[in-house]
mmCIF file of C-alpha atoms in Angstrom:
data_model
loop_
_atom_site.group_PDB
_atom_site.id
_atom_site.type_symbol
_atom_site.label_atom_id
_atom_site.label_comp_id
_atom_site.label_asym_id
_atom_site.label_seq_id
_atom_site.Cartn_x
_atom_site.Cartn_y
_atom_site.Cartn_z
ATOM 1 C CA MET A 1 74.810 170.706 153.544
ATOM 2 C CA GLY A 2 77.286 167.655 152.825
ATOM 3 C CA ARG A 3 74.419 166.049 150.749
ATOM 4 C CA LEU A 4 74.427 168.941 148.686
ATOM 5 C CA ARG A 5 77.773 170.215 148.082
ATOM 6 C CA LYS A 6 78.117 166.128 147.016
ATOM 7 C CA ALA A 7 75.100 166.436 144.602
ATOM 8 C CA LEU A 8 76.739 169.702 142.713
ATOM 9 C CA HIS A 9 80.086 168.480 142.953
ATOM 10 C CA ASP A 10 78.887 165.085 141.058
ATOM 11 C CA GLN A 11 76.500 167.559 138.790
ATOM 12 C CA PHE A 12 79.301 169.482 137.678
ATOM 13 C CA HIS A 13 81.566 166.805 137.405
ATOM 14 C CA ASP A 14 79.623 165.156 134.778
ATOM 15 C CA TRP A 15 78.866 167.987 133.118
ATOM 16 C CA TRP A 16 82.929 168.434 133.117
ATOM 17 C CA PHE A 17 83.575 165.636 131.553
ATOM 18 C CA ARG A 18 80.908 165.098 129.128
ATOM 19 C CA SER A 19 82.229 168.742 127.748
ATOM 20 C CA LEU A 20 85.159 167.345 127.731
ATOM 21 C CA ILE A 21 84.422 164.353 125.364
ATOM 22 C CA GLY A 22 82.038 166.417 124.057
ATOM 23 C CA PRO A 23 78.316 164.971 122.537
ATOM 24 C CA ALA A 24 77.845 161.404 121.125
ATOM 25 C CA GLN A 25 79.015 160.475 118.250
ATOM 26 C CA THR A 26 76.412 157.985 116.013
ATOM 27 C CA LYS A 27 76.601 159.116 112.733
ATOM 28 C CA GLY A 28 78.255 155.968 110.623
ATOM 29 C CA ALA A 29 78.440 154.121 113.168
ATOM 30 C CA VAL A 30 77.419 150.816 111.631
ATOM 31 C CA HIS A 31 77.317 152.234 107.873
ATOM 32 C CA GLY A 32 80.358 154.008 108.538
ATOM 33 C CA ALA A 33 82.275 150.678 109.179
ATOM 34 C CA ASP A 34 82.727 147.320 105.875
ATOM 35 C CA HIS A 35 81.052 145.499 104.506
ATOM 36 C CA ALA A 36 82.339 142.671 106.722
ATOM 37 C CA ALA A 37 81.673 144.709 109.917
ATOM 38 C CA ARG A 38 77.847 146.301 108.832
ATOM 39 C CA GLU A 39 77.675 141.796 108.427
ATOM 40 C CA GLN A 40 78.433 141.084 111.786
ATOM 41 C CA TRP A 41 76.380 143.517 113.218
ATOM 42 C CA LYS A 42 73.565 142.508 112.344
ATOM 43 C CA ARG A 43 74.287 138.828 112.663
ATOM 44 C CA ASP A 44 74.882 139.787 116.439
ATOM 45 C CA LEU A 45 71.856 142.209 116.214
ATOM 46 C CA GLU A 46 69.850 138.699 115.098
ATOM 47 C CA ASN A 47 71.142 136.999 117.703
ATOM 48 C CA ARG A 48 70.246 139.124 120.730
ATOM 49 C CA LYS A 49 66.670 139.063 119.391
ATOM 50 C CA ARG A 50 66.713 135.030 118.751
ATOM 51 C CA TYR A 51 67.942 134.981 122.466
ATOM 52 C CA THR A 52 65.031 137.413 123.696
ATOM 53 C CA ARG A 53 62.128 135.342 121.834
ATOM 54 C CA GLU A 54 63.472 132.378 122.979
ATOM 55 C CA GLN A 55 63.170 134.205 126.690
ATOM 56 C CA ARG A 56 60.144 135.266 126.412
ATOM 57 C CA GLU A 57 58.829 131.851 125.024
ATOM 58 C CA ARG A 58 59.971 130.183 127.862
ATOM 59 C CA ARG A 59 58.955 133.127 130.968
ATOM 60 C CA ARG A 60 55.323 131.944 129.121
ATOM 61 C CA SER A 61 55.977 128.996 128.862
ATOM 62 C CA ALA A 62 56.842 128.219 132.963
ATOM 63 C CA GLN A 63 53.714 130.791 133.437
ATOM 64 C CA ARG A 64 51.543 128.073 132.082
#
């Protein structure tokens, strides 16, 4: 009975907290920012993609 009680408590606690903070807001997260912030976001995204490509290439060369 204790696990069920804890699971229900955790579920409703999460639901209650999410209802307080509201739905996730992503509209305008990047486009609503100023030009410099958008450019920094684009650079950061490209750096992350580049890092992923490099990691993929390292794994491929290690497998050969």
